[in-house]
PDB file of C-alpha atoms in Angstrom:
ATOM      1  CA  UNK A 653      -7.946  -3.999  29.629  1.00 35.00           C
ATOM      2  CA  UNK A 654      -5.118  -4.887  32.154  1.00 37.00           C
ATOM      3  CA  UNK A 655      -1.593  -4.915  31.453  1.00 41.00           C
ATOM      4  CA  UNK A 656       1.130  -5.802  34.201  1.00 37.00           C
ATOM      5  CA  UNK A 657       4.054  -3.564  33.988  1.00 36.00           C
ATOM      6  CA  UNK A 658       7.595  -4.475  35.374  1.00 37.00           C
ATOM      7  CA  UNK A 659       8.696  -1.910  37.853  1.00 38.00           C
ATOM      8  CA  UNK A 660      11.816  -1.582  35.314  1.00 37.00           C
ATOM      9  CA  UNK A 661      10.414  -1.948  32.260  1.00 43.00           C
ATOM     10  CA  UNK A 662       7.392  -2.311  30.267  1.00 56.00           C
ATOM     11  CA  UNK A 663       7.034  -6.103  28.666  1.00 68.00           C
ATOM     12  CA  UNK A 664       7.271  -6.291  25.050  1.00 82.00           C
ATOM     13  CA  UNK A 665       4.410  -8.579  24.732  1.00 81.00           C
ATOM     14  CA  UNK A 666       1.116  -9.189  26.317  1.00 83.00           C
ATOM     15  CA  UNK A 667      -2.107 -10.824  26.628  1.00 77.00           C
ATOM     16  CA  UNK A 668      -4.900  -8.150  26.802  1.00 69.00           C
ATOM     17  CA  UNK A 669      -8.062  -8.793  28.868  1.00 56.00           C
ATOM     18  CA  UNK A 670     -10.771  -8.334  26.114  1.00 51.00           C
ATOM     19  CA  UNK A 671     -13.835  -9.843  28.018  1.00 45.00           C
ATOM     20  CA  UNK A 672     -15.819  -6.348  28.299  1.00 44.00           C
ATOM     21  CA  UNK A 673     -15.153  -5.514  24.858  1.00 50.00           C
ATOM     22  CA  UNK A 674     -13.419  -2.095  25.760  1.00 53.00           C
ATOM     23  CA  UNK A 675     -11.125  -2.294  22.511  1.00 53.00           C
ATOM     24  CA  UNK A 676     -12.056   1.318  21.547  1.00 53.00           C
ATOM     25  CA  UNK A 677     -10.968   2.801  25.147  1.00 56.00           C
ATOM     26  CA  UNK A 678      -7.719   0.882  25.113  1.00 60.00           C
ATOM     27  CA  UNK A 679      -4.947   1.512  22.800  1.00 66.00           C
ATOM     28  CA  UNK A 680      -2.375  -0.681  22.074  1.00 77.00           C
ATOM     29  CA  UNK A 681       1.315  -1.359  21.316  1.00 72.00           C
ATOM     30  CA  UNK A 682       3.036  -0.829  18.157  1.00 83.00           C
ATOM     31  CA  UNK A 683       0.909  -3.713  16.826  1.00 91.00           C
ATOM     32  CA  UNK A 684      -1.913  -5.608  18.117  1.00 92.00           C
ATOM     33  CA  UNK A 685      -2.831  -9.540  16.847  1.00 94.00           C
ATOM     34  CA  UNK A 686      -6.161 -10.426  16.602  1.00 94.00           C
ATOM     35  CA  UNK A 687      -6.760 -13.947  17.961  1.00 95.00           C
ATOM     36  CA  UNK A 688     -10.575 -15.626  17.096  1.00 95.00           C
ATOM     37  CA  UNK A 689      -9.354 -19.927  17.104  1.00 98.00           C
ATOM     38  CA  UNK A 690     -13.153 -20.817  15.876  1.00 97.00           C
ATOM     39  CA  UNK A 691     -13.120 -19.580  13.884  1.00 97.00           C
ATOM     40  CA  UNK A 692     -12.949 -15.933  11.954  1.00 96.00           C
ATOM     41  CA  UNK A 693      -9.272 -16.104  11.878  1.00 97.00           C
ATOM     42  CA  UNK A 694      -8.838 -19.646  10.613  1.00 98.00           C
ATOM     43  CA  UNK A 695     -11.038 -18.564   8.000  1.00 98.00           C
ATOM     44  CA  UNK A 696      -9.383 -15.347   7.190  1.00 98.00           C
ATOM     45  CA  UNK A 697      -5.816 -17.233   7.036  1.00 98.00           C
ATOM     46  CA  UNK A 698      -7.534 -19.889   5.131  1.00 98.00           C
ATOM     47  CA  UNK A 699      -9.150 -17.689   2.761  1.00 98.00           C
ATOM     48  CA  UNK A 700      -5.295 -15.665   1.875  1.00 98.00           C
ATOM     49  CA  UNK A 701      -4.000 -18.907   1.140  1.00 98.00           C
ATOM     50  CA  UNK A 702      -5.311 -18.412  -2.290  1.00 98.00           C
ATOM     51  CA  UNK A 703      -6.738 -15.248  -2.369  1.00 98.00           C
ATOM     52  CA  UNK A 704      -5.541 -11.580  -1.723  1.00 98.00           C
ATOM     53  CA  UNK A 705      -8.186  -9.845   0.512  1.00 98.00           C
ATOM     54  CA  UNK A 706     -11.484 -10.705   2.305  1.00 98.00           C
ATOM     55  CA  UNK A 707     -13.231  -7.571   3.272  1.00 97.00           C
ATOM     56  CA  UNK A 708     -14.407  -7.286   6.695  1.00 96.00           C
ATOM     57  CA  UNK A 709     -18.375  -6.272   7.804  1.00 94.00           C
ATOM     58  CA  UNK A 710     -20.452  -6.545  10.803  1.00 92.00           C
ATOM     59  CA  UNK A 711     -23.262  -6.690   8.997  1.00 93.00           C
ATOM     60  CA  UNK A 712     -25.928  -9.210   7.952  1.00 93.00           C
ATOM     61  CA  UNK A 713     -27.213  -8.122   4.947  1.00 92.00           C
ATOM     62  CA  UNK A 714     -26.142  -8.692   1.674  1.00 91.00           C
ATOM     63  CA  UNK A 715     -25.908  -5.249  -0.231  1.00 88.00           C
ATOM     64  CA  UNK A 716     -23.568  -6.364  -3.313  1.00 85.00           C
ATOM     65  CA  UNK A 717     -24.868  -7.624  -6.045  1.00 83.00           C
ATOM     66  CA  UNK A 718     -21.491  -9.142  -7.555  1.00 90.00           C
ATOM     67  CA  UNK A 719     -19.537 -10.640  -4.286  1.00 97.00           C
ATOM     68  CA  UNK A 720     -19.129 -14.235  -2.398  1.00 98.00           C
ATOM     69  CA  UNK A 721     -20.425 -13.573   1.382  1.00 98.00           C
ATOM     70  CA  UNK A 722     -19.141 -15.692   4.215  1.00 98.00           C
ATOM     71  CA  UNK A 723     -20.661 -15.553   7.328  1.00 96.00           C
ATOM     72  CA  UNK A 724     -22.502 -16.789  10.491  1.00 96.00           C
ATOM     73  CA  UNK A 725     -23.901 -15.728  13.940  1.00 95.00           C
ATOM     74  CA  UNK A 726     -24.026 -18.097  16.358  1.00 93.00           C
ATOM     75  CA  UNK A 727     -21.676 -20.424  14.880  1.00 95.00           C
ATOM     76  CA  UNK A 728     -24.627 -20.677  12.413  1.00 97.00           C
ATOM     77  CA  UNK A 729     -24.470 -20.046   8.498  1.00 97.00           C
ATOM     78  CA  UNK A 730     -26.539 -17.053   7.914  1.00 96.00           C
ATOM     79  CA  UNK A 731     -29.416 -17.213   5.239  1.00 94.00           C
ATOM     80  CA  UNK A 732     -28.769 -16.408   1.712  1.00 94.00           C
ATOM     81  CA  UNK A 733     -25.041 -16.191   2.152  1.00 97.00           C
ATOM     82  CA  UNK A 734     -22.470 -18.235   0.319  1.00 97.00           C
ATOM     83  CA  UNK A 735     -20.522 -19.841   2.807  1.00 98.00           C
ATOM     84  CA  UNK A 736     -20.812 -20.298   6.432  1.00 97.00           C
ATOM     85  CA  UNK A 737     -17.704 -19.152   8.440  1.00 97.00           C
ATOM     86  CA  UNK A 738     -15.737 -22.765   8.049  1.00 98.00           C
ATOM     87  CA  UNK A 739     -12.547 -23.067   6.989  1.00 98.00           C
ATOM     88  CA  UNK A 740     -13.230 -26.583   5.997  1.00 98.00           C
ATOM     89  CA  UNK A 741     -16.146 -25.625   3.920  1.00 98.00           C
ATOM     90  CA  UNK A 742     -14.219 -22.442   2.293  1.00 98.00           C
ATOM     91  CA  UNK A 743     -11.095 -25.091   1.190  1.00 98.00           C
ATOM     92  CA  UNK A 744     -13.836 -27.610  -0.096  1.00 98.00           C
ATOM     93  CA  UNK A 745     -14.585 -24.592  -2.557  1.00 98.00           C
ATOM     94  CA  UNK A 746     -11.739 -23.267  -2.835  1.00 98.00           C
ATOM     95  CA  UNK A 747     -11.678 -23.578  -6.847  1.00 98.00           C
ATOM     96  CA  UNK A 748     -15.653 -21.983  -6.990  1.00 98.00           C
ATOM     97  CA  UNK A 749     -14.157 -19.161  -4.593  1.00 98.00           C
ATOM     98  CA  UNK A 750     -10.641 -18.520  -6.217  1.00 98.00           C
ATOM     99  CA  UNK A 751     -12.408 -18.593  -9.822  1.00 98.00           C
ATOM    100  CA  UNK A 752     -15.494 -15.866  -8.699  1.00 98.00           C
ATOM    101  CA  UNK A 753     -12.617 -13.666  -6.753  1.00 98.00           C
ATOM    102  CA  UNK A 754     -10.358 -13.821 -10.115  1.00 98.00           C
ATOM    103  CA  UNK A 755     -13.628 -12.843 -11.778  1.00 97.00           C
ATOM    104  CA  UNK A 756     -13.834  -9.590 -10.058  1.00 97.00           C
ATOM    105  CA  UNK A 757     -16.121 -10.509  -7.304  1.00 97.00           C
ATOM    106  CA  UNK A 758     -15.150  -9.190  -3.835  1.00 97.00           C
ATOM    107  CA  UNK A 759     -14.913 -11.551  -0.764  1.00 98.00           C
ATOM    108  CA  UNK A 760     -17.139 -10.765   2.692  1.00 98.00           C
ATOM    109  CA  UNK A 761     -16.953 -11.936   5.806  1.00 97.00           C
ATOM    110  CA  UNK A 762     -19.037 -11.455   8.788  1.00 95.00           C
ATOM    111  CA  UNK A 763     -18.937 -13.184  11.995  1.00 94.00           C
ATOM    112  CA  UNK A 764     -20.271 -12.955  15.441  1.00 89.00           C
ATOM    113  CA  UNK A 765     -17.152 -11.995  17.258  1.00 86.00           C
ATOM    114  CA  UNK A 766     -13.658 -11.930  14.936  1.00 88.00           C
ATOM    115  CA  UNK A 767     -15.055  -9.249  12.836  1.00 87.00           C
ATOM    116  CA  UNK A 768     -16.494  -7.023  15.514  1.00 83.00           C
ATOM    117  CA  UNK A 769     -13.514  -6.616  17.107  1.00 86.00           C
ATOM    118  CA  UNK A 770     -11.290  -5.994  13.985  1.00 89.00           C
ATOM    119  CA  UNK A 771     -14.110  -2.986  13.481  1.00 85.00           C
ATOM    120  CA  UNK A 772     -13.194  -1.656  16.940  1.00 83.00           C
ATOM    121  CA  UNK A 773      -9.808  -2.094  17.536  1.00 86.00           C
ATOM    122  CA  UNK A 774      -7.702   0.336  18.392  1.00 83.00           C
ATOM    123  CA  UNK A 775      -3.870  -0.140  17.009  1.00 87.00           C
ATOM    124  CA  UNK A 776      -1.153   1.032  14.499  1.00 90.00           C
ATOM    125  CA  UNK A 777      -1.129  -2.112  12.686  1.00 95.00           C
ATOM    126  CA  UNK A 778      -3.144  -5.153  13.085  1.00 95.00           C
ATOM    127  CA  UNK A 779      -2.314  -8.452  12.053  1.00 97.00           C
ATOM    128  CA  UNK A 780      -4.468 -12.266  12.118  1.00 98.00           C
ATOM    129  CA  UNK A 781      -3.668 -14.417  14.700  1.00 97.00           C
ATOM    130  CA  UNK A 782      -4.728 -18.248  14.734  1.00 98.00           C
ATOM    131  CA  UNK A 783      -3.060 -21.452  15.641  1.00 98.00           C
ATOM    132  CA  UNK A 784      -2.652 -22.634  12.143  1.00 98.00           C
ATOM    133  CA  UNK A 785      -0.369 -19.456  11.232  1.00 98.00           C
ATOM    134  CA  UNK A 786       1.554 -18.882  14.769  1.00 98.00           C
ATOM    135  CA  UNK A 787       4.567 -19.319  13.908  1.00 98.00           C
ATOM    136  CA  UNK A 788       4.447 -17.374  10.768  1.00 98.00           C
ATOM    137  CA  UNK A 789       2.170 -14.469  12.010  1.00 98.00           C
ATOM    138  CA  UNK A 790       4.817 -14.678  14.781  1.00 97.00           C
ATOM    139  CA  UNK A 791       7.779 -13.991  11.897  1.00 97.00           C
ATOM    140  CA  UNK A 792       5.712 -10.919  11.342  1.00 97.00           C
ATOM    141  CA  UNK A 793       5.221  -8.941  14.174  1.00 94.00           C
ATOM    142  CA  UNK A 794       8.439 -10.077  15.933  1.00 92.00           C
ATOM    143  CA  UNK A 795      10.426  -6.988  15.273  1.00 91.00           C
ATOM    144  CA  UNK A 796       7.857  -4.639  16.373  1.00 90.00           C
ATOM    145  CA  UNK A 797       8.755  -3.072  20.059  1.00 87.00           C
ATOM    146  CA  UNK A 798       5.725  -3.877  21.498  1.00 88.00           C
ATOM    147  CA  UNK A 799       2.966  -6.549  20.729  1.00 91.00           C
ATOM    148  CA  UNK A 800      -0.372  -7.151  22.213  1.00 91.00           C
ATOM    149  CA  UNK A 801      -2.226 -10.237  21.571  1.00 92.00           C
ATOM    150  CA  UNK A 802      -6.156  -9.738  21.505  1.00 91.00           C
ATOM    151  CA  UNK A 803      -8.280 -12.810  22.488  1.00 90.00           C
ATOM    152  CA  UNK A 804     -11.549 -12.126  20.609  1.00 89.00           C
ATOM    153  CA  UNK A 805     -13.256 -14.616  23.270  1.00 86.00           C
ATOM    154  CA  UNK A 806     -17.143 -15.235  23.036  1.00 83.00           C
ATOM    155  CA  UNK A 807     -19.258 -12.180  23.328  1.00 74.00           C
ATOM    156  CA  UNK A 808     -18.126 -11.526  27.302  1.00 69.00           C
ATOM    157  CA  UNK A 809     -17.765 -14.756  28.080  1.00 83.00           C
ATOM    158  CA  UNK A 810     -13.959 -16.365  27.859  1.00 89.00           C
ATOM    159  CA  UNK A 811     -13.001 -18.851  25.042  1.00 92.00           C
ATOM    160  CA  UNK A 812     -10.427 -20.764  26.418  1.00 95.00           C
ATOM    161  CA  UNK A 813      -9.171 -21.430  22.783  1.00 97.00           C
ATOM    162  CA  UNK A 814      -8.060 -17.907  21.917  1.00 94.00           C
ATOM    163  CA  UNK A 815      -6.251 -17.822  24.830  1.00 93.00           C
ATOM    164  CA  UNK A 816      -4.610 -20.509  23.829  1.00 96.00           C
ATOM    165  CA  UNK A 817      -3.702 -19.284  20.624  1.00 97.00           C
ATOM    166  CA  UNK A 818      -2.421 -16.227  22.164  1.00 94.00           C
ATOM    167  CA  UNK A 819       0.242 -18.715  24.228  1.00 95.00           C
ATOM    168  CA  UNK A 820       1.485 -20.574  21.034  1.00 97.00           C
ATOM    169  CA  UNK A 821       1.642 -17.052  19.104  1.00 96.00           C
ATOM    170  CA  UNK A 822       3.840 -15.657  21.603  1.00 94.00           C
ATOM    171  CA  UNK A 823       5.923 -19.627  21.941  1.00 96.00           C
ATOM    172  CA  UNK A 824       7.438 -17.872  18.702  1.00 96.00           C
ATOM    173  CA  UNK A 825       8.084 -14.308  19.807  1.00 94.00           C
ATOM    174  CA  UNK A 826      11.294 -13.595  22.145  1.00 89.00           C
ATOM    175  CA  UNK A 827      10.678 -11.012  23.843  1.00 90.00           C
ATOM    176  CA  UNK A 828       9.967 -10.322  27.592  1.00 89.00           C
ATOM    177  CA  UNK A 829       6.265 -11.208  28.394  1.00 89.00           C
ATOM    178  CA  UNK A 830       4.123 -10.011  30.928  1.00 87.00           C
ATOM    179  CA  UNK A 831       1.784 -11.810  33.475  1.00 86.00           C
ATOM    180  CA  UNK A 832      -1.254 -13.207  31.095  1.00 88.00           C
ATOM    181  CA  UNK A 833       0.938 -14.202  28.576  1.00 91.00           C
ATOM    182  CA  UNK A 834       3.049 -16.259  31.021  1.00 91.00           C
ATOM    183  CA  UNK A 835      -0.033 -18.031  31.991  1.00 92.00           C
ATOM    184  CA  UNK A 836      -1.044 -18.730  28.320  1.00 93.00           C
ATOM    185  CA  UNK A 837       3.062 -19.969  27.937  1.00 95.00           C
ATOM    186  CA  UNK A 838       2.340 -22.770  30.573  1.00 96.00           C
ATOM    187  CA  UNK A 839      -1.066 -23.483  29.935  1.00 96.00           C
ATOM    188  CA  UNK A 840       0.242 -24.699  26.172  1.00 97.00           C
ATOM    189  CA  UNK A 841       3.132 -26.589  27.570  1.00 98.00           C
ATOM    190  CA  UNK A 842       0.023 -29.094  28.444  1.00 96.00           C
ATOM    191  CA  UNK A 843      -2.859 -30.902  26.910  1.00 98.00           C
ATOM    192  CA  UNK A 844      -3.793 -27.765  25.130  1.00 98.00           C
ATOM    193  CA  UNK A 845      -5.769 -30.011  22.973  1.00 98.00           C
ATOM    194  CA  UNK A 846      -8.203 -31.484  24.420  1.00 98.00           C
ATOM    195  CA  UNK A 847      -8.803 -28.218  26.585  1.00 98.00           C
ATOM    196  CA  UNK A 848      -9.861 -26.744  23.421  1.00 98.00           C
ATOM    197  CA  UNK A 849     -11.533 -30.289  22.108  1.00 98.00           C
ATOM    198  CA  UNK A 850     -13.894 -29.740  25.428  1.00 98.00           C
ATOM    199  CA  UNK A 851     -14.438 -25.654  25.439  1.00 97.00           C
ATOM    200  CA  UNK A 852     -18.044 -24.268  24.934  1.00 95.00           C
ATOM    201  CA  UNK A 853     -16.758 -23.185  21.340  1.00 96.00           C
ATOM    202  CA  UNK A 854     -16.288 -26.498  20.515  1.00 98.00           C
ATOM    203  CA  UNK A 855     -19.485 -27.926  21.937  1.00 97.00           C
ATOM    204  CA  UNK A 856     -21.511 -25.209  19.887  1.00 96.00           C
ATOM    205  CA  UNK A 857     -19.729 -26.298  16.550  1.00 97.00           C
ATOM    206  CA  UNK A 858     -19.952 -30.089  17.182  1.00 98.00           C
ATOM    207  CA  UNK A 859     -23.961 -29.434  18.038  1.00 98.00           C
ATOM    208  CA  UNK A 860     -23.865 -27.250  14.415  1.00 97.00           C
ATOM    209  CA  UNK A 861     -22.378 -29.942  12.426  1.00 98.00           C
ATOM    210  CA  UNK A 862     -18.524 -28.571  12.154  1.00 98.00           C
ATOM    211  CA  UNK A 863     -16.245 -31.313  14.329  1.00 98.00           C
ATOM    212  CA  UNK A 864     -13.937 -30.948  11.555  1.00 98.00           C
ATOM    213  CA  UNK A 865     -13.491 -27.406  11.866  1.00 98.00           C
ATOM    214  CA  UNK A 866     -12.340 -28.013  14.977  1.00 98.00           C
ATOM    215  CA  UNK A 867      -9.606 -30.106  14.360  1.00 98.00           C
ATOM    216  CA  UNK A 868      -8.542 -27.980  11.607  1.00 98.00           C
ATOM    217  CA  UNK A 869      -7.768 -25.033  13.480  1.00 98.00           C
ATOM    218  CA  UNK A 870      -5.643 -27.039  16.043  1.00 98.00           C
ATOM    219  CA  UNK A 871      -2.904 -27.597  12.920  1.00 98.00           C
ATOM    220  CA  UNK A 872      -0.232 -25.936  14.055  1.00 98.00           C
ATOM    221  CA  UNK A 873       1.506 -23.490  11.365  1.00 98.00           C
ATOM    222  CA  UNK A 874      -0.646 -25.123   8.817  1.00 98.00           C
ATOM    223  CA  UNK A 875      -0.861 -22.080   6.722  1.00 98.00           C
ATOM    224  CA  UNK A 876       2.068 -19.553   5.618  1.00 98.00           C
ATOM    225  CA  UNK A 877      -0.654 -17.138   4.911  1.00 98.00           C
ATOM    226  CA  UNK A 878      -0.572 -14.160   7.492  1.00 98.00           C
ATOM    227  CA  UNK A 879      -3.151 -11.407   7.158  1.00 98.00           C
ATOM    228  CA  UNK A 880      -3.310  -7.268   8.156  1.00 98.00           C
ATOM    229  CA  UNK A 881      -6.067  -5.773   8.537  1.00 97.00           C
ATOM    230  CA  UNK A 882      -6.406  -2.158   6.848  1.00 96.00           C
ATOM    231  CA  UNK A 883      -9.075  -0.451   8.813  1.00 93.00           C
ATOM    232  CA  UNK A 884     -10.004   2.444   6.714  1.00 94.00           C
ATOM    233  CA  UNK A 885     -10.609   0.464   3.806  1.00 96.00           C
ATOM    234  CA  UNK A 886     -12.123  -2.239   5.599  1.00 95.00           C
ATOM    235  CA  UNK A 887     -10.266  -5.147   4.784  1.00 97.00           C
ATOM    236  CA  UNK A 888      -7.638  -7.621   5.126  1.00 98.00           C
ATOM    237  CA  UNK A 889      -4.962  -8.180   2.880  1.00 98.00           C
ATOM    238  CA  UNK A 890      -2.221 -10.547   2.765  1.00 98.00           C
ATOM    239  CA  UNK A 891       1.170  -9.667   4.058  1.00 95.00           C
ATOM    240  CA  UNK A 892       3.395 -12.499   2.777  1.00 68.00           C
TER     241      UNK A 892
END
């Protein structure tokens, strides 16, 4: 990870360089947000719309009897489980899901990126990131000294869209930022759109059959929801 340093003063917030996946040697700032566009953190936001906590695995197997599992690899649903990782799909059954959860079943999500890197990282408090909460996820963390935004990119290759994110995340946060996040600031001043619209991400998830997933995730502050994640029990709960 890289982060530019003023030869005054550190910046409050910044974009960390995540494409090596060397969460565990880095440690962040007072509070780190966890940016996956497409789609883990859409979902997760999606799912603590209606629901208090989706517990977090990097597994593939199923190994509770009584629980809803949500998950893919690949973009891909994964055999046997409930739900793919869709936000689209998850609001579709919303009433099935809210009505199992308030039934005592827990909620699990795996996914080929988002959740791996909630598993590894490294930070004091750790909050879920997306376009469709920015401005409220935002709210949250703004009175924390320092912030850094994680891009969970596409296993070590970048994903333009959580970079993306990270600039409209931080749009809402005044504080001083440092290099990467200034790039992210201008970048969204742009066509962010149709950046994202045309990013391998996309591609995969048109190819898959979830265009509308997509375009859900672009709704900016969509959702009030805003997740943390609570590593030692494995989960994240809603904050507000």
């Amino acid at each position: 990870s890289l982060k530019y340093l003023s030869p005054l003063k550190n910046f409050e917030v910044e974009v960390m360089i995540t494409l090596f996946n060397k969460f565990t040697e880095y440690r962040c700032g007072d509070v780190a947000v966890v940016v996956d566009v497409l789609r883990a953190s859409t979902t997760i936001t999606t799912l603590l719309s209606f629901i208090d906590e989706v517990y977090i695995t990097t597994s593939t197997a199923k190994k509770e009897e009584n629980a809803i599992y949500i998950g893919e690899r690949g973009g891909a649903k994964l055999k046997d489980f409930d739900f793919g990782n869709s936000p689209t799909e998850i609001l579709a059954n919303k009433d099935i899901i809210k009505e199992r959860y308030e039934n005592g079943e827990k909620v699990i999500l795996t996914t080929t990126n988002g959740t791996r890197v909630l598993k590894s990282l490294n930070a004091e408090h750790i909050f879920i990131g997306a376009i469709v909460n920015a401005k409220f996820v935002a709210n949250a963390v703004k009175d924390f000294e320092n912030i850094s935004l994680v891009p969970c990119h596409r296993e070590n290759s970048f994903a333009i869209e959580d970079f993306i994110g990270c600039g409209i995340i931080a749009k809402y946060i005044d504080k001083d930022v440092d290099e990467l996040t200034k790039v992210a600031l201008e970048l969204i001043k742009h066509d962010w759109m149709s950046l994202i619209l045309n990013s391998s991400s996309a591609q995969n998830l048109r190819y898959l059959g979830y265009e509308k997933d997509i375009f859900f995730s672009m709704l900016e502050n969509n959702i009030d929801a805003v997740g943390v994640y609570k590593k030692e029990e494995s989960k994240v709960v809603r904050f507000k």
